[in-house]
Amino acid sequence: MAPSKQTGTAQAEPSPWRSPAQRGHDRALKREAVLKAAARLFNEKGFHATSLDDVARQLNVTKPTLYHYFRSKDDVLFECCRMGLEMIEAAAAPVPGSRASGLERLRALMEKYAEAMTMDFGMSITRTPDTALSPENRAELRRLKSQIDQALRGVIASGIDDGSIAPCDVRTAAFTIAGALNAIAHWYKPGGPLSPAEIAHQTADFLIQGLAPRTPERRQPKR
Amino acid sequence: MAPSKQTGTAQAEPSPWRSPAQRGHDRALKREAVLKAAARLFNEKGFHATSLDDVARQLNVTKPTLYHYFRSKDDVLFECCRMGLEMIEAAAAPVPGSRASGLERLRALMEKYAEAMTMDFGMSITRTPDTALSPENRAELRRLKSQIDQALRGVIASGIDDGSIAPCDVRTAAFTIAGALNAIAHWYKPGGPLSPAEIAHQTADFLIQGLAPRTPERRQPKR
DNA sequence: AATATATGTTACTTATGGGTAACATCCAGG
DNA sequence: CCTGGATGTTACCCATAAGTAACATATATT
């Protein structure tokens, strides 16, 4: 990823030494590279089956190097999950001054949530046993998850209020929706027949429409 | 669980020695007791955070004793999951000579599936990383899960055929439903406000009805 | 009685992998 | 220069827990 020095044919000849600002930036990049590699391996082989040596090898460094960027293994996992949760939380943030109905806002949220679940950081949220984390980290993740849950419930409730969503038990609805969306992390495979966007759309559709036909007595013509 | 000998006040004085048939039966009981204790601990603390010493201690025996009943730790986990999956598969078996619509059969399946997810063996299916298992055991579990998935898809397809279920992508629908139901294992807590049966009913309701009101323009009166 | 089998124990081995100590190198800044 | 802080290495420690060996005893069988 980092541009390798091409000696000889240089023009403008960029200095091989990074500027102080660059140096700090590099650190952030490396930190994130560790997270990305770790998340991928954790999702692929499982957290416990992945050693820090594995992660380090993937990045062409050695294990102690990782400790320059993270306190501990579960800190790495924690940051992966936090990344994923923040993506979702961003999607859950209410757009100020939007005139969208509750259902429309919920659909948007569900689709972004679903897409996050096809990405490494999103996957790590659900493919990882939270029992692997230290109590503090676990508590923090629970807090973030709970925040998302609350946002989700809020949107559902507002949809029920404005009539765009059928009255239902908000708590159960939120759990069911989150469960269905989280599950994507378990069955999505990059090579599959559906793109993330298609999965997101179909899943949201399904949750909105439900199984029962709109006209229970007659068979739906097709769409 | 096993009746402790009450010396002294006996009537009919049952022999302290088990009959040969009883002996075999005892073994099966003990095996199952191990599974039950293990499943509970695995769900509570996580598979990797639970040692076989923990399981043994819970049963007032020592670790090597467990090896009289199981080959290895992941065999224990495997059997827990197999138990859970078999409960669900039993629920998925078609009732011969039933005149129920696809939707009705699907509801029944979903509710039994949901209830299984509130029980120890059912929970272990989803609360456990399948990466903890040996390749052979993992493959076998995948086979069982796939069988259930196929049954689920079959019921959905037959519901679409008979018009009781709205046309939809069967694969996505099956994944979404299974995901929502599996999630119950993550949020259900015995002390909670809803009983397993209520959770099962509400969740099935939600998946059938969807979020959108049946009459999109007007607010539903209530039920 | 004698032998085999099932069930249980105590005491051990051993592999794994998270985490650390000590040391090398490179760049920045007074 | 030369000190100091990143960044990276090699070599090590060590706690945990799975699994096993050797042994004890009760029960079943011939």
XYZ file of C-alpha atoms (C1' of nucleotides) in Angstrom:
506
model
C 0.000 0.000 0.000
C 2.745 2.483 0.951
C 4.521 3.751 -2.169
C 7.859 1.982 -2.460
C 10.793 4.205 -3.348
C 11.609 3.989 -7.010
C 15.287 4.906 -7.170
C 16.511 6.258 -10.477
C 13.542 7.479 -12.461
C 12.406 10.000 -9.917
C 10.811 13.311 -10.708
C 10.207 15.808 -7.919
C 12.031 13.093 -5.897
C 9.896 12.761 -2.749
C 11.990 12.601 0.363
C 12.281 9.130 1.858
C 11.814 10.693 5.272
C 8.330 11.343 6.411
C 7.384 14.717 7.769
C 6.389 14.867 11.428
C 2.761 15.108 10.419
C 3.167 12.144 8.090
C 4.788 10.178 10.865
C 1.788 10.513 13.096
C -0.443 9.710 10.185
C 1.559 6.601 9.441
C 1.018 5.413 12.954
C -2.723 5.722 12.586
C -2.566 3.886 9.289
C -0.565 1.075 10.807
C -2.908 0.836 13.737
C -5.782 0.491 11.374
C -3.926 -2.035 9.257
C -3.537 -4.174 12.357
C -7.238 -3.896 13.061
C -8.179 -4.736 9.517
C -5.945 -7.794 9.384
C -7.059 -8.899 12.827
C -10.728 -8.491 12.023
C -10.382 -10.534 8.875
C -8.571 -13.337 10.659
C -10.892 -13.293 13.649
C -13.886 -13.608 11.353
C -12.294 -16.284 9.263
C -10.735 -18.552 11.878
C -12.357 -17.352 15.052
C -10.911 -15.158 17.765
C -9.479 -17.938 19.875
C -8.072 -19.830 16.949
C -6.213 -16.731 15.812
C -2.975 -15.959 17.590
C -1.305 -12.590 17.580
C 1.536 -14.288 15.770
C -0.920 -15.012 12.972
C -1.940 -11.390 12.813
C 1.649 -10.206 12.924
C 2.723 -12.649 10.218
C -0.018 -11.344 7.987
C 1.486 -7.877 8.301
C 5.115 -8.982 7.957
C 6.019 -7.946 11.462
C 6.462 -9.807 14.735
C 4.115 -10.086 17.643
C 5.721 -7.599 20.026
C 5.331 -4.954 17.343
C 1.604 -5.170 17.789
C 2.041 -4.162 21.383
C 3.247 -0.767 20.226
C -0.290 -0.149 19.015
C -2.475 -2.117 21.380
C -2.405 -3.059 25.025
C -3.615 -6.604 24.617
C -5.278 -9.042 22.295
C -8.742 -8.290 23.518
C -8.063 -4.604 23.010
C -7.582 -5.382 19.356
C -10.859 -7.224 19.246
C -12.534 -4.459 21.160
C -11.405 -1.825 18.676
C -12.586 -3.949 15.770
C -16.025 -4.185 17.275
C -16.073 -0.533 18.212
C -15.356 0.382 14.612
C -18.230 -1.737 13.434
C -20.599 -0.393 16.037
C -19.699 3.156 15.190
C -20.555 2.583 11.567
C -23.966 1.421 12.619
C -24.433 4.149 15.121
C -23.642 6.725 12.474
C -26.394 5.175 10.382
C -28.759 5.399 13.320
C -28.138 9.087 13.906
C -31.266 11.067 13.033
C -30.878 13.256 9.971
C -31.792 16.718 11.234
C -34.583 18.420 9.358
C -35.663 15.284 7.560
C -39.342 14.917 6.743
C -39.057 11.161 6.254
C -41.598 8.882 7.917
C -40.568 6.503 10.646
C -40.726 3.589 8.258
C -38.560 5.347 5.705
C -35.989 6.217 8.319
C -36.078 2.663 9.601
C -35.517 1.280 6.126
C -32.501 3.511 5.650
C -31.137 2.439 9.016
C -31.698 -1.234 8.314
C -29.974 -1.069 4.955
C -26.909 0.671 6.304
C -26.854 -1.726 9.238
C -27.082 -4.663 6.867
C -24.270 -3.396 4.702
C -22.052 -2.860 7.724
C -22.611 -6.532 8.514
C -20.965 -7.550 5.260
C -17.758 -5.758 6.216
C -14.964 -6.995 8.412
C -15.512 -4.656 11.338
C -19.239 -5.143 11.239
C -18.892 -8.896 11.159
C -16.613 -8.919 14.136
C -19.441 -7.576 16.262
C -21.470 -10.743 15.975
C -18.965 -13.376 14.941
C -17.010 -12.823 18.091
C -17.916 -14.108 21.517
C -18.187 -11.128 23.828
C -16.979 -13.448 26.569
C -13.526 -13.074 25.055
C -13.348 -9.479 26.194
C -12.196 -8.026 29.469
C -15.057 -6.968 31.744
C -14.413 -3.274 31.065
C -14.324 -3.699 27.328
C -17.357 -5.906 27.428
C -19.232 -3.301 29.400
C -18.273 -0.588 26.947
C -19.443 -2.627 23.982
C -22.695 -3.385 25.717
C -23.160 0.305 26.186
C -22.644 0.970 22.494
C -24.917 -1.869 21.496
C -27.556 -0.662 23.857
C -27.303 2.804 22.358
C -27.974 1.378 18.921
C -30.835 -0.651 20.297
C -32.348 2.465 21.805
C -32.012 4.353 18.539
C -33.638 1.478 16.718
C -36.514 1.403 19.154
C -36.885 5.138 18.849
C -37.274 4.966 15.099
C -39.761 2.125 15.367
C -41.789 3.992 17.951
C -41.851 7.123 15.860
C -43.002 5.061 12.888
C -45.828 3.641 14.930
C -46.711 7.174 15.976
C -46.872 8.529 12.475
C -48.752 5.480 11.248
C -46.094 4.244 8.861
C -45.400 1.211 11.015
C -47.978 -1.211 12.351
C -48.395 -1.194 16.120
C -46.279 -3.932 17.678
C -44.158 -4.693 20.687
C -41.255 -2.344 20.124
C -38.797 -4.312 22.194
C -39.411 -7.600 20.431
C -39.449 -5.879 17.061
C -36.084 -4.263 17.698
C -34.547 -7.540 18.847
C -35.960 -9.386 15.875
C -34.734 -6.818 13.384
C -31.290 -6.621 14.934
C -31.110 -10.403 15.053
C -32.002 -10.754 11.404
C -29.478 -8.104 10.412
C -26.711 -9.437 12.626
C -27.191 -12.843 11.077
C -26.000 -11.501 7.753
C -22.497 -11.576 9.164
C -22.867 -15.319 9.487
C -24.128 -16.210 6.047
C -22.741 -13.534 3.779
C -19.818 -14.690 1.680
C -18.154 -12.227 -0.708
C -18.415 -14.662 -3.606
C -22.154 -15.216 -3.183
C -24.962 -14.495 -5.621
C -26.081 -11.307 -3.887
C -24.135 -8.092 -3.433
C -24.164 -6.423 -0.030
C -26.544 -3.780 -1.346
C -28.910 -6.434 -2.664
C -28.810 -8.343 0.590
C -29.508 -5.152 2.474
C -32.421 -4.288 0.246
C -34.000 -7.725 0.251
C -33.643 -8.165 3.965
C -35.159 -4.780 4.683
C -37.976 -5.547 2.260
C -38.686 -8.797 3.963
C -38.775 -7.274 7.421
C -41.099 -4.551 6.232
C -43.466 -6.709 4.232
C -43.466 -9.809 6.382
C -44.439 -13.237 5.154
C -48.158 -12.830 4.837
C -49.506 -11.530 1.527
C -50.999 -8.045 1.629
C -54.236 -9.527 0.315
C -54.576 -12.664 2.384
C -57.324 -14.281 0.322
C -55.848 -13.955 -3.115
C -52.426 -14.784 -4.400
C -50.271 -11.744 -5.098
C -49.763 -11.283 -8.893
C -46.012 -10.617 -8.589
C -44.699 -7.440 -7.011
C -31.352 -35.405 40.853
C -30.674 -39.073 41.628
C -32.585 -40.148 44.766
C -30.182 -40.305 47.655
C -30.482 -43.361 49.855
C -32.455 -42.532 52.958
C -31.127 -44.994 55.512
C -33.444 -45.833 58.351
C -36.955 -44.797 57.409
C -37.220 -47.032 54.390
C -40.367 -48.759 53.303
C -40.204 -51.379 50.594
C -36.470 -50.777 51.058
C -35.235 -50.397 47.477
C -31.999 -52.218 46.896
C -28.957 -49.966 46.797
C -27.693 -51.993 43.836
C -28.951 -51.054 40.422
C -30.246 -53.694 38.106
C -28.266 -54.240 34.909
C -30.855 -52.331 32.944
C -30.748 -49.501 35.476
C -26.998 -49.378 35.188
C -27.084 -48.713 31.506
C -29.803 -46.192 32.108
C -27.722 -44.473 34.767
C -24.906 -44.062 32.328
C -27.165 -42.332 29.861
C -28.473 -40.099 32.626
C -24.981 -39.166 33.696
C -23.959 -38.482 30.142
C -26.868 -36.168 29.769
C -26.169 -34.516 33.094
C -22.711 -33.686 31.831
C -24.168 -32.212 28.666
C -26.700 -30.181 30.573
C -24.154 -28.745 32.963
C -21.717 -28.094 30.159
C -24.300 -26.366 27.983
C -25.304 -24.091 30.814
C -21.729 -23.124 31.584
C -20.788 -22.711 27.942
C -23.723 -20.368 27.436
C -23.042 -18.451 30.591
C -19.285 -18.004 30.469
C -18.464 -18.963 26.925
C -16.957 -22.157 25.622
C -13.337 -21.103 25.881
C -13.734 -19.547 29.271
C -15.193 -22.778 30.611
C -12.754 -25.508 31.525
C -13.675 -29.130 31.914
C -12.669 -28.727 35.535
C -15.472 -26.192 35.828
C -17.940 -28.643 34.364
C -16.691 -31.473 36.545
C -16.797 -29.343 39.679
C -20.400 -28.488 38.939
C -21.207 -32.190 38.979
C -19.099 -33.032 42.019
C -16.718 -35.208 40.080
C -13.254 -34.695 38.649
C -12.241 -33.964 35.108
C -10.997 -37.406 34.067
C -14.416 -38.757 34.935
C -15.841 -36.776 32.054
C -13.586 -38.674 29.715
C -15.515 -41.815 30.525
C -18.431 -40.272 28.714
C -16.856 -38.089 26.051
C -13.793 -38.222 23.886
C -12.878 -34.587 24.157
C -14.092 -31.172 25.109
C -15.321 -30.327 21.692
C -17.205 -33.586 21.608
C -19.148 -32.315 24.577
C -19.913 -29.100 22.779
C -20.802 -31.000 19.659
C -23.327 -33.147 21.481
C -24.887 -30.096 23.108
C -25.408 -28.518 19.722
C -26.624 -31.739 18.190
C -29.268 -31.992 20.891
C -30.443 -28.494 20.153
C -30.475 -29.017 16.427
C -32.422 -32.222 16.770
C -35.100 -30.436 18.728
C -35.476 -27.994 15.899
C -35.329 -30.626 13.237
C -38.088 -32.516 14.958
C -40.165 -29.351 14.783
C -39.373 -29.043 11.104
C -40.516 -32.547 10.267
C -43.681 -32.405 8.169
C -46.767 -33.670 9.953
C -48.088 -36.377 7.632
C -51.661 -35.924 6.528
C -51.863 -32.336 7.702
C -54.063 -29.964 5.740
C -52.366 -26.880 7.153
C -51.300 -24.105 4.823
C -47.662 -23.309 4.299
C -47.957 -20.247 6.474
C -49.590 -22.210 9.281
C -46.900 -24.841 9.154
C -44.244 -22.165 9.084
C -45.716 -20.480 12.121
C -45.682 -23.730 14.038
C -42.099 -24.340 13.013
C -41.017 -20.841 13.966
C -42.601 -21.050 17.364
C -41.002 -24.375 18.214
C -37.688 -23.120 16.872
C -37.991 -20.001 18.994
C -38.766 -21.962 22.126
C -35.798 -24.244 21.536
C -33.678 -21.122 21.492
C -34.627 -20.333 25.069
C -33.275 -23.665 26.264
C -29.705 -24.607 27.059
C -29.101 -26.960 24.164
C -30.755 -24.628 21.715
C -28.748 -21.685 22.914
C -25.505 -23.541 22.544
C -26.100 -23.724 18.804
C -25.720 -20.012 18.327
C -23.847 -18.854 21.385
C -20.953 -21.039 20.533
C -18.347 -20.349 17.900
C -18.365 -23.230 15.469
C -14.664 -22.588 15.047
C -14.194 -24.281 18.409
C -15.113 -27.627 16.917
C -12.977 -30.199 15.190
C -13.342 -30.156 11.405
C -15.367 -33.374 11.420
C -17.747 -32.181 14.089
C -18.069 -28.831 12.417
C -18.926 -30.507 9.146
C -21.544 -32.660 10.817
C -23.177 -29.673 12.470
C -23.191 -27.810 9.199
C -24.958 -30.749 7.665
C -27.636 -30.657 10.348
C -28.040 -26.906 10.094
C -28.298 -27.134 6.367
C -30.965 -29.787 6.722
C -33.002 -27.444 8.876
C -32.427 -24.635 6.437
C -33.691 -26.817 3.600
C -36.780 -27.757 5.560
C -37.422 -24.112 6.324
C -37.089 -23.173 2.687
C -39.369 -26.000 1.732
C -42.120 -24.767 4.007
C -41.728 -21.217 2.755
C -41.858 -22.356 -0.851
C -44.964 -24.412 -0.248
C -46.564 -21.410 1.414
C -45.815 -19.283 -1.598
C -47.285 -21.987 -3.768
C -50.540 -22.198 -1.871
C -50.787 -18.438 -1.638
C -50.532 -18.207 2.116
C -47.120 -16.558 1.911
C -46.229 -13.558 -0.217
C -43.781 -14.261 -3.034
C -40.253 -13.457 -1.939
C -36.693 -14.624 -2.270
C -36.844 -17.904 -0.389
C -33.171 -18.013 0.439
C -33.068 -14.548 1.950
C -36.332 -15.162 3.760
C -35.018 -18.360 5.319
C -31.807 -16.690 6.426
C -33.664 -13.735 7.853
C -36.103 -15.885 9.773
C -33.403 -18.170 11.114
C -31.318 -15.163 12.063
C -34.156 -13.547 13.953
C -34.939 -16.779 15.779
C -31.323 -17.617 16.567
C -30.943 -14.175 18.065
C -33.372 -15.101 20.808
C -30.590 -17.161 22.342
C -28.660 -13.940 22.785
C -31.249 -11.738 24.389
C -33.530 -14.118 26.247
C -32.981 -14.128 29.984
C -35.064 -16.463 32.177
C -35.982 -13.604 34.492
C -37.284 -11.375 31.704
C -40.761 -9.945 31.179
C -41.713 -12.443 28.473
C -42.056 -16.200 28.768
C -40.512 -18.378 26.084
C -43.954 -19.046 24.642
C -44.715 -15.330 24.502
C -41.417 -14.583 22.846
C -42.029 -17.326 20.328
C -45.502 -16.026 19.577
C -44.534 -12.375 19.274
C -41.527 -13.082 17.143
C -43.487 -15.304 14.787
C -46.199 -12.641 14.611
C -43.713 -9.996 13.739
C -42.071 -12.048 11.005
C -45.450 -12.843 9.523
C -46.955 -9.383 9.684
C -43.872 -7.316 8.992
C -43.475 -3.707 9.955
C -45.756 -2.061 7.450
C -49.393 -1.659 8.385
C -51.809 -3.824 6.416
C -53.561 -0.611 5.349
C -50.618 1.628 4.540
C -52.560 4.910 4.359
C -54.473 4.725 7.589
C -53.342 3.874 11.074
C -54.370 0.446 12.292
C -57.013 0.725 15.099
C -55.211 -1.828 17.350
C -54.969 -5.525 16.586
C -13.821 -67.400 43.853
C -11.903 -65.087 39.933
C -11.813 -62.213 36.261
C -13.396 -58.429 33.403
C -15.624 -54.024 33.025
C -17.215 -49.672 34.419
C -16.387 -45.790 37.118
C -13.823 -42.868 39.680
C -9.476 -40.763 41.764
C -4.686 -38.289 42.138
C -0.888 -36.791 39.870
C 1.297 -35.747 35.881
C 2.703 -34.165 30.926
C 2.600 -30.947 27.496
C 1.291 -27.605 23.817
C -0.208 -23.209 23.162
C -0.003 -18.560 23.043
C -0.438 -14.111 25.613
C 2.574 -11.092 27.400
C 7.419 -9.063 28.659
C 12.514 -7.934 28.873
C 16.407 -6.605 26.663
C 18.347 -4.998 22.927
C 18.929 -2.578 17.973
C 17.821 1.166 14.866
C 16.164 5.332 13.012
C 14.808 9.872 12.989
C 13.860 14.572 15.459
C 15.533 18.557 17.969
C 18.314 21.320 21.240
C 26.734 15.509 18.517
C 23.899 13.010 21.423
C 19.869 12.396 23.901
C 15.198 10.718 23.584
C 11.263 8.721 21.776
C 9.217 5.812 18.326
C 9.459 1.419 16.188
C 11.053 -2.996 15.543
C 13.635 -7.453 16.719
C 15.023 -11.940 19.273
C 14.602 -14.581 23.126
C 12.261 -15.698 26.919
C 8.559 -16.501 30.815
C 4.648 -18.670 32.481
C -0.377 -19.534 33.344
C -3.865 -22.290 31.690
C -6.242 -26.126 30.599
C -6.648 -30.270 27.608
C -5.573 -34.711 27.805
C -3.236 -39.139 29.916
C -1.177 -42.673 33.068
C -1.487 -45.241 36.909
C -4.043 -46.698 40.277
C -8.405 -47.907 43.422
C -12.789 -49.918 43.920
C -17.309 -51.420 43.006
C -20.201 -54.223 40.167
C -21.204 -57.959 36.704
C -20.159 -62.420 34.791
C -18.360 -67.104 34.327
